[in-house]
């Protein structure tokens, strides 16, 4: 028998009939929507469904085996309700935190920001009992009452040196003898180019601050003490509720913020400033003096201060011996001296130098031509060597100039004399113009 020819295939697309064996080919059109809804197949696991029988067994063990199915359904429903409640509370806390952050960002025009949280209460009596004999906490109650009462009686002039007695202290009561501690203080300030920025102050890390000195007359632009700022280390950031019962008027409850600080003292025997080309030097006030520790209104803080240890002077415990609440855990001494770094950034420099647009200027005496300098001998020797080197360089320059003039070079006497007069005028200024951000005062 002969071979038969194969029938020719018809042209066109071959028809595919739905088949359960190849169902995935027919579902290709739905893949995109499923991936958007549930994610890719490698982003989830089938184990939860496979292990769901464990939950059923757990529900059954919690029932009394009578009508177990209904009891298991009730248990499952209660768990779902609790899970939804927990999720809703978490979302609510997140929204509250986001709202507080937005509110904090919106108050950048204010002077400072301290949280209103009450999560870290401090009961004064028990807290003081945990540090018995600590000089930093000597007369803590009296100083705190004096500070708060001074702010209530004389807003903006709390630290004017007025001491109130026990009778006046009776006007205020700290509700429940309780303070609320905070981790950070954010101080807003105006930069030299009229932008708003802030310093973050943390007692455990970045705790040094600067405030306007009490003897500064802002209207006249004069500082009697010769320096526009005072410096302190923040030991605690608090707010508390005060019940104020004045002699005249109705009682009222105030919420007041304050800082517990350890004060620095500027070394006036150390000549410093722009004319002297040296940084100002500080040291802690000895704990034996009554004003070594105190309280400060956050509104009085200008900026965070950048203080650098004077390593050559070493450390000492003469200011405050032993362990104390005013030092980090494990430390028992302090740096003997600290330098005030006014060149840490351009905004800090403009605070001391002045000239920022829209800033207040304070004229601060910066004496020159001082005959007696109180300084280390090694610095004086180094200065003499530099002066001798400078004199030798000037001699060489004068010789070269005389040779050039002998060769016929002309020297403009008028220009040289005018430069000399300008230099004399510059030296005769004898003061530093200090600019403070107007948003900080």
C-alpha positions as a printed NumPy array, in Angstrom:
array([[  0.   ,   0.   ,   0.   ],
       [  1.179,   3.499,  -0.745],
       [  1.616,   6.369,   1.686],
       [ -1.15 ,   8.931,   2.007],
       [ -0.427,  12.643,   2.   ],
       [ -0.956,  14.628,   5.191],
       [ -3.855,  16.972,   5.103],
       [ -2.667,  20.599,   4.984],
       [ -3.22 ,  22.712,   8.159],
       [ -5.632,  25.58 ,   8.02 ],
       [ -4.199,  29.064,   8.321],
       [ -4.977,  31.263,  11.404],
       [ -4.678,  31.108,  15.205],
       [ -5.106,  27.742,  16.791],
       [ -8.078,  27.656,  19.09 ],
       [ -7.345,  26.898,  22.753],
       [-10.07 ,  25.395,  24.861],
       [-10.192,  26.087,  28.63 ],
       [ -8.523,  23.29 ,  30.537],
       [ -8.187,  22.96 ,  34.318],
       [ -4.756,  21.426,  33.842],
       [ -3.447,  24.659,  32.29 ],
       [ -5.568,  27.119,  34.274],
       [ -2.647,  29.429,  35.043],
       [ -2.346,  30.392,  31.39 ],
       [ -5.898,  31.67 ,  31.449],
       [ -5.205,  33.688,  34.634],
       [ -2.343,  35.718,  33.161],
       [ -4.636,  38.712,  32.706],
       [ -5.345,  38.818,  36.444],
       [ -1.718,  38.661,  37.612],
       [ -1.17 ,  42.41 ,  37.6  ],
       [ -4.159,  43.129,  39.826],
       [ -3.233,  40.339,  42.236],
       [  0.378,  41.551,  42.539],
       [ -0.803,  45.075,  43.304],
       [ -3.235,  43.766,  45.931],
       [ -1.192,  41.044,  47.657],
       [  2.37 ,  41.625,  46.451],
       [  4.695,  39.252,  44.691],
       [  4.702,  35.576,  45.542],
       [  8.034,  35.847,  47.347],
       [  6.717,  38.51 ,  49.742],
       [  4.374,  36.255,  51.691],
       [  4.25 ,  32.703,  52.928],
       [  1.638,  29.976,  53.009],
       [  2.727,  28.886,  56.479],
       [  0.128,  30.95 ,  58.402],
       [ -2.665,  29.145,  56.608],
       [ -1.008,  25.776,  56.985],
       [ -0.468,  26.33 ,  60.729],
       [ -3.932,  27.695,  61.432],
       [ -4.943,  24.323,  62.917],
       [ -2.827,  25.204,  65.95 ],
       [ -5.109,  28.138,  66.765],
       [ -8.139,  25.883,  66.53 ],
       [ -6.587,  23.438,  68.98 ],
       [ -5.694,  26.343,  71.294],
       [ -9.274,  27.63 ,  71.197],
       [-10.598,  24.159,  71.939],
       [ -8.326,  23.825,  74.981],
       [ -9.748,  27.102,  76.37 ],
       [-13.345,  25.874,  76.091],
       [-15.18 ,  23.606,  78.514],
       [-15.787,  21.058,  75.728],
       [-19.545,  21.783,  75.775],
       [-20.731,  23.372,  72.551],
       [-17.075,  23.894,  71.781],
       [-17.677,  25.296,  68.303],
       [-19.667,  28.302,  69.569],
       [-17.149,  28.968,  72.335],
       [-14.24 ,  28.811,  69.882],
       [-16.023,  31.293,  67.591],
       [-16.537,  33.702,  70.513],
       [-12.875,  33.444,  71.505],
       [-11.799,  34.126,  67.938],
       [-14.129,  37.137,  67.693],
       [-12.826,  38.633,  70.951],
       [ -9.224,  38.268,  69.758],
       [-10.034,  40.061,  66.501],
       [-11.684,  42.938,  68.404],
       [ -8.657,  43.301,  70.695],
       [ -6.279,  43.247,  67.729],
       [ -8.246,  45.997,  65.983],
       [ -8.278,  48.08 ,  69.18 ],
       [ -4.51 ,  47.742,  69.619],
       [ -3.921,  48.696,  65.993],
       [ -6.201,  51.718,  66.313],
       [ -4.388,  52.911,  69.471],
       [ -0.996,  52.55 ,  67.778],
       [ -2.186,  54.597,  64.83 ],
       [ -3.611,  57.183,  67.22 ],
       [ -0.295,  57.505,  69.085],
       [  1.514,  57.876,  65.771],
       [ -0.881,  60.613,  64.695],
       [ -0.456,  62.424,  68.028],
       [  3.336,  62.248,  67.739],
       [  3.208,  63.512,  64.16 ],
       [  0.928,  66.346,  65.206],
       [  3.292,  67.358,  68.015],
       [  6.21 ,  67.355,  65.612],
       [  4.256,  69.534,  63.204],
       [  3.299,  71.888,  66.013],
       [  6.932,  72.076,  67.1  ],
       [  7.944,  72.893,  63.556],
       [  5.302,  75.607,  63.428],
       [  6.602,  77.29 ,  66.598],
       [ 10.052,  77.919,  65.141],
       [  9.245,  81.61 ,  65.506],
       [  9.007,  81.198,  69.293],
       [ 12.045,  81.421,  71.529],
       [ 12.247,  77.793,  72.659],
       [ 10.394,  74.5  ,  72.795],
       [ 10.068,  72.086,  75.73 ],
       [  7.741,  69.113,  75.579],
       [  4.602,  69.159,  77.716],
       [  4.915,  65.432,  78.433],
       [  4.314,  64.192,  81.98 ],
       [  5.835,  60.755,  81.499],
       [  8.879,  61.396,  83.745],
       [  7.646,  62.765,  87.086],
       [ 10.212,  63.627,  89.769],
       [  9.038,  63.812,  93.386],
       [ 11.286,  66.388,  94.99 ],
       [ 11.477,  64.931,  98.506],
       [ 12.39 ,  61.407,  97.438],
       [ 14.79 ,  62.734,  94.79 ],
       [ 16.674,  64.889,  97.317],
       [ 16.843,  61.979,  99.764],
       [ 18.609,  59.88 ,  97.125],
       [ 21.541,  62.378,  97.089],
       [ 22.203,  63.145, 100.755],
       [ 24.882,  65.751, 101.456],
       [ 25.332,  66.734,  97.816],
       [ 26.517,  70.395,  97.7  ],
       [ 24.782,  70.828,  94.348],
       [ 21.387,  70.324,  96.036],
       [ 21.993,  72.559,  99.039],
       [ 18.899,  74.722,  99.707],
       [ 17.302,  73.343,  96.547],
       [ 13.773,  74.071,  97.728],
       [ 14.586,  77.632,  98.788],
       [ 16.357,  78.516,  95.536],
       [ 13.568,  76.997,  93.454],
       [ 10.834,  78.883,  95.325],
       [ 12.847,  82.101,  95.108],
       [ 13.291,  81.696,  91.353],
       [  9.655,  80.848,  90.608],
       [  8.288,  83.593,  92.859],
       [ 10.645,  86.121,  91.288],
       [  9.375,  85.239,  87.822],
       [  5.754,  85.568,  88.939],
       [  6.297,  88.918,  90.65 ],
       [  8.753,  90.41 ,  88.153],
       [  8.35 ,  88.773,  84.736],
       [ 11.583,  89.017,  82.787],
       [ 13.602,  90.035,  85.871],
       [ 13.602,  86.9  ,  87.991],
       [ 17.361,  86.909,  88.632],
       [ 17.631,  90.475,  89.882],
       [ 19.271,  89.464,  93.16 ],
       [ 16.142,  89.83 ,  95.316],
       [ 15.887,  87.22 ,  98.075],
       [ 12.452,  86.319,  99.411],
       [ 11.791,  85.01 , 102.88 ],
       [  9.659,  82.097, 104.088],
       [  6.566,  84.304, 104.268],
       [  6.84 ,  85.271, 100.6  ],
       [  7.637,  81.662,  99.663],
       [  4.282,  80.713, 101.158],
       [  2.553,  82.44 ,  98.259],
       [  3.383,  79.556,  95.93 ],
       [  2.932,  75.816,  96.249],
       [  4.364,  73.176,  93.929],
       [  1.428,  70.868,  93.305],
       [  2.091,  67.393,  94.719],
       [  5.776,  68.399,  95.198],
       [  6.289,  67.048,  91.718],
       [  8.406,  68.137,  88.763],
       [  8.286,  66.773,  85.229],
       [ 11.687,  66.107,  83.695],
       [ 12.502,  66.393,  79.99 ],
       [ 15.399,  65.146,  77.912],
       [ 15.92 ,  68.09 ,  75.567],
       [ 15.431,  71.817,  75.172],
       [ 15.296,  73.372,  71.721],
       [ 16.365,  77.027,  71.596],
       [ 15.446,  78.924,  68.443],
       [ 17.545,  81.854,  67.3  ],
       [ 17.885,  84.206,  64.362],
       [ 20.934,  83.656,  62.19 ],
       [ 23.066,  86.493,  60.893],
       [ 21.253,  86.331,  57.534],
       [ 17.789,  86.542,  59.168],
       [ 16.941,  82.836,  58.953],
       [ 15.587,  80.769,  61.84 ],
       [ 17.555,  77.887,  63.314],
       [ 17.748,  76.079,  66.642],
       [ 20.197,  74.525,  69.105],
       [ 19.321,  71.238,  70.798],
       [ 20.377,  71.17 ,  74.456],
       [ 20.646,  67.814,  76.221],
       [ 21.9  ,  67.654,  79.846],
       [ 23.673,  64.356,  79.173],
       [ 25.505,  65.446,  75.982],
       [ 25.284,  69.082,  74.889],
       [ 24.604,  70.911,  78.125],
       [ 26.512,  74.226,  77.985],
       [ 24.487,  77.366,  77.32 ],
       [ 24.963,  81.127,  77.156],
       [ 22.605,  83.839,  78.408],
       [ 22.649,  87.621,  78.425],
       [ 24.537,  89.047,  81.403],
       [ 22.45 ,  90.816,  84.049],
       [ 24.478,  94.03 ,  83.826],
       [ 23.824,  94.518,  80.113],
       [ 21.866,  97.653,  79.229],
       [ 20.353,  96.69 ,  75.877],
       [ 18.995, 100.192,  75.22 ],
       [ 22.377, 101.826,  75.772],
       [ 24.293,  98.885,  74.332],
       [ 26.747,  98.745,  77.255],
       [ 27.938,  95.899,  79.479],
       [ 29.398,  97.021,  82.794],
       [ 31.187,  93.739,  83.362],
       [ 32.997,  93.885,  80.03 ],
       [ 31.359,  90.757,  78.588],
       [ 27.803,  90.422,  77.269],
       [ 27.155,  86.798,  78.213],
       [ 27.117,  84.478,  81.196],
       [ 27.624,  80.73 ,  80.825],
       [ 26.173,  77.695,  82.575],
       [ 25.892,  73.926,  82.31 ],
       [ 22.34 ,  72.563,  82.26 ],
       [ 21.809,  69.795,  84.81 ],
       [ 18.073,  69.337,  84.327],
       [ 15.134,  70.512,  82.211],
       [ 11.795,  70.648,  84.028],
       [  8.305,  72.02 ,  84.101],
       [  5.922,  72.014,  87.04 ],
       [  2.489,  73.201,  88.14 ],
       [  2.469,  76.117,  90.594],
       [ -0.462,  77.188,  92.75 ],
       [  0.024,  80.928,  93.221],
       [ -1.948,  82.69 ,  95.943],
       [ -0.9  ,  86.371,  95.794],
       [ -1.702,  88.879,  98.501],
       [ -3.955,  90.723,  96.091],
       [ -5.972,  88.956,  93.451],
       [ -7.389,  85.513,  92.904],
       [ -5.391,  82.282,  93.226],
       [ -4.283,  80.819,  89.94 ],
       [ -2.407,  77.736,  88.735],
       [  0.6  ,  78.282,  86.457],
       [  2.61 ,  75.781,  84.443],
       [  6.216,  76.998,  84.536],
       [  9.39 ,  75.796,  82.808],
       [ 12.857,  76.157,  84.305],
       [ 16.425,  74.878,  84.068],
       [ 18.617,  73.631,  86.902],
       [ 22.132,  74.878,  86.08 ],
       [ 25.704,  75.013,  87.322],
       [ 27.264,  78.406,  86.694],
       [ 30.6  ,  79.24 ,  85.106],
       [ 32.69 ,  82.279,  85.997],
       [ 34.783,  84.228,  83.487],
       [ 38.461,  84.505,  84.37 ],
       [ 38.959,  88.291,  84.441],
       [ 42.706,  87.959,  85.06 ],
       [ 43.048,  86.281,  81.675],
       [ 43.132,  88.981,  79.   ],
       [ 41.108,  87.826,  76.021],
       [ 39.085,  89.118,  73.113],
       [ 39.507,  90.03 ,  69.48 ],
       [ 42.179,  92.631,  70.178],
       [ 44.139,  90.213,  72.353],
       [ 43.602,  87.392,  69.828],
       [ 42.736,  84.92 ,  72.581],
       [ 39.564,  83.111,  73.581],
       [ 37.796,  83.941,  76.828],
       [ 38.454,  81.478,  79.639],
       [ 35.932,  80.117,  82.136],
       [ 35.903,  77.977,  85.248],
       [ 33.178,  76.563,  87.463],
       [ 32.164,  78.597,  90.499],
       [ 33.26 ,  76.699,  93.647],
       [ 30.428,  74.849,  95.354],
       [ 31.199,  76.676,  98.608],
       [ 29.771,  79.882,  97.127],
       [ 25.983,  80.305,  97.308],
       [ 25.581,  81.168,  93.61 ],
       [ 27.403,  78.108,  92.252],
       [ 24.088,  76.412,  91.411],
       [ 20.757,  77.909,  90.563],
       [ 17.795,  78.062,  88.246],
       [ 17.292,  79.807,  84.928],
       [ 14.301,  80.765,  82.833],
       [ 14.557,  79.086,  79.39 ],
       [ 13.529,  82.421,  77.867],
       [ 16.882,  83.849,  79.002],
       [ 18.948,  81.332,  77.016],
       [ 20.514,  82.869,  73.904],
       [ 22.151,  79.798,  72.381],
       [ 24.024,  76.636,  73.207],
       [ 27.665,  77.435,  73.988],
       [ 30.672,  75.599,  72.57 ],
       [ 33.166,  75.313,  75.444],
       [ 36.514,  73.581,  74.974],
       [ 38.608,  72.187,  77.842],
       [ 41.996,  73.787,  78.451],
       [ 43.931,  70.528,  78.43 ],
       [ 47.136,  72.189,  79.625],
       [ 45.446,  73.122,  82.917],
       [ 44.275,  69.557,  83.552],
       [ 41.402,  68.445,  85.775],
       [ 40.646,  69.281,  89.38 ],
       [ 38.085,  68.583,  92.103],
       [ 38.651,  71.831,  93.984],
       [ 35.388,  73.293,  92.681],
       [ 33.243,  70.364,  93.801],
       [ 34.848,  67.294,  95.429],
       [ 33.402,  63.8  ,  95.281],
       [ 30.492,  62.31 ,  93.416],
       [ 27.585,  64.602,  92.702],
       [ 24.415,  64.842,  90.67 ],
       [ 26.025,  67.655,  88.665],
       [ 28.476,  65.303,  86.917],
       [ 27.997,  62.274,  84.676],
       [ 28.041,  58.928,  86.422],
       [ 31.59 ,  57.831,  87.236],
       [ 33.244,  61.279,  87.114],
       [ 34.632,  62.891,  90.265],
       [ 36.403,  65.999,  88.926],
       [ 36.078,  68.773,  86.343],
       [ 38.262,  70.528,  83.814],
       [ 40.   ,  73.396,  85.567],
       [ 39.419,  75.87 ,  82.729],
       [ 37.277,  76.037,  79.601],
       [ 37.7  ,  78.155,  76.483],
       [ 34.701,  79.895,  74.894],
       [ 34.818,  79.058,  71.205],
       [ 33.203,  82.004,  69.433],
       [ 34.329,  80.679,  66.04 ],
       [ 32.411,  77.389,  66.107],
       [ 30.168,  78.611,  63.282],
       [ 29.396,  81.828,  61.457],
       [ 26.268,  82.554,  63.497],
       [ 28.139,  82.254,  66.782],
       [ 30.866,  84.526,  65.431],
       [ 28.278,  87.149,  64.476],
       [ 26.909,  87.036,  68.039],
       [ 30.28 ,  88.216,  69.349],
       [ 31.43 ,  90.377,  66.46 ],
       [ 28.161,  92.11 ,  65.592],
       [ 26.976,  93.423,  62.273],
       [ 24.192,  90.973,  61.53 ],
       [ 21.208,  92.61 ,  59.856],
       [ 18.364,  93.101,  62.312],
       [ 20.492,  92.263,  65.37 ],
       [ 21.015,  94.264,  68.553],
       [ 24.561,  95.529,  69.1  ],
       [ 26.25 ,  95.654,  72.482],
       [ 29.488,  97.573,  72.898],
       [ 31.821,  95.613,  75.134],
       [ 35.139,  96.959,  76.374],
       [ 38.107,  95.068,  74.967],
       [ 41.163,  96.871,  76.405],
       [ 44.418,  96.935,  74.49 ],
       [ 47.962,  97.961,  75.396],
       [ 47.736,  96.235,  78.766],
       [ 51.066,  96.342,  80.573],
       [ 50.397,  93.412,  82.891],
       [ 49.163,  90.086,  81.57 ],
       [ 48.256,  87.206,  83.808],
       [ 49.179,  84.179,  81.746],
       [ 51.375,  81.129,  81.697],
       [ 55.109,  81.661,  81.273],
       [ 55.343,  79.381,  78.305],
       [ 52.879,  81.507,  76.388],
       [ 54.886,  84.645,  77.177],
       [ 58.099,  82.977,  76.004],
       [ 56.409,  81.868,  72.812],
       [ 55.142,  85.398,  72.216],
       [ 58.649,  86.852,  72.705],
       [ 60.03 ,  84.4  ,  70.18 ],
       [ 57.333,  85.333,  67.692],
       [ 58.029,  89.033,  68.236],
       [ 61.764,  88.542,  67.724],
       [ 61.053,  86.617,  64.548],
       [ 58.717,  89.359,  63.372],
       [ 61.322,  92.058,  64.092],
       [ 63.919,  90.176,  62.089],
       [ 61.497,  89.854,  59.198],
       [ 60.757,  93.588,  59.366],
       [ 64.493,  94.369,  59.284],
       [ 64.899,  92.25 ,  56.165],
       [ 61.961,  94.   ,  54.524],
       [ 63.33 ,  97.45 ,  55.401],
       [ 66.72 ,  96.554,  53.906],
       [ 65.092,  95.339,  50.691],
       [ 62.979,  98.493,  50.492],
       [ 66.042, 100.725,  50.99 ],
       [ 67.843,  98.888,  48.21 ],
       [ 64.865,  99.251,  45.875],
       [ 64.629, 102.986,  46.682],
       [ 68.367, 103.376,  45.973],
       [ 67.726, 101.853,  42.548],
       [ 65.247, 104.615,  41.76 ],
       [ 61.953, 103.177,  42.953],
       [ 59.506, 105.839,  44.144],
       [ 57.577, 105.596,  47.395],
       [ 54.258, 107.349,  47.775],
       [ 54.622, 109.158,  51.105],
       [ 51.012, 110.316,  51.124],
       [ 49.621, 106.79 ,  50.772],
       [ 51.905, 105.436,  53.493],
       [ 50.925, 108.2  ,  55.896],
       [ 47.22 , 107.661,  55.246],
       [ 47.618, 103.923,  55.894],
       [ 49.32 , 104.717,  59.185],
       [ 46.494, 107.006,  60.258],
       [ 43.92 , 104.353,  59.348],
       [ 45.81 , 101.774,  61.405],
       [ 45.882, 104.105,  64.4  ],
       [ 42.138, 104.656,  64.113],
       [ 41.579, 100.903,  64.033],
       [ 43.599, 100.389,  67.213],
       [ 41.831, 103.271,  68.928],
       [ 38.414, 101.649,  68.671],
       [ 39.115,  99.478,  71.734],
       [ 35.793,  97.698,  71.918],
       [ 33.9  ,  94.725,  70.542],
       [ 30.508,  95.211,  68.957],
       [ 28.428,  92.223,  69.917],
       [ 25.286,  91.287,  68.009],
       [ 22.553,  89.253,  69.658],
       [ 19.702,  87.691,  67.707],
       [ 16.666,  89.845,  68.359],
       [ 14.582,  86.679,  68.572],
       [ 16.662,  85.589,  71.573],
       [ 16.254,  88.614,  73.796]])
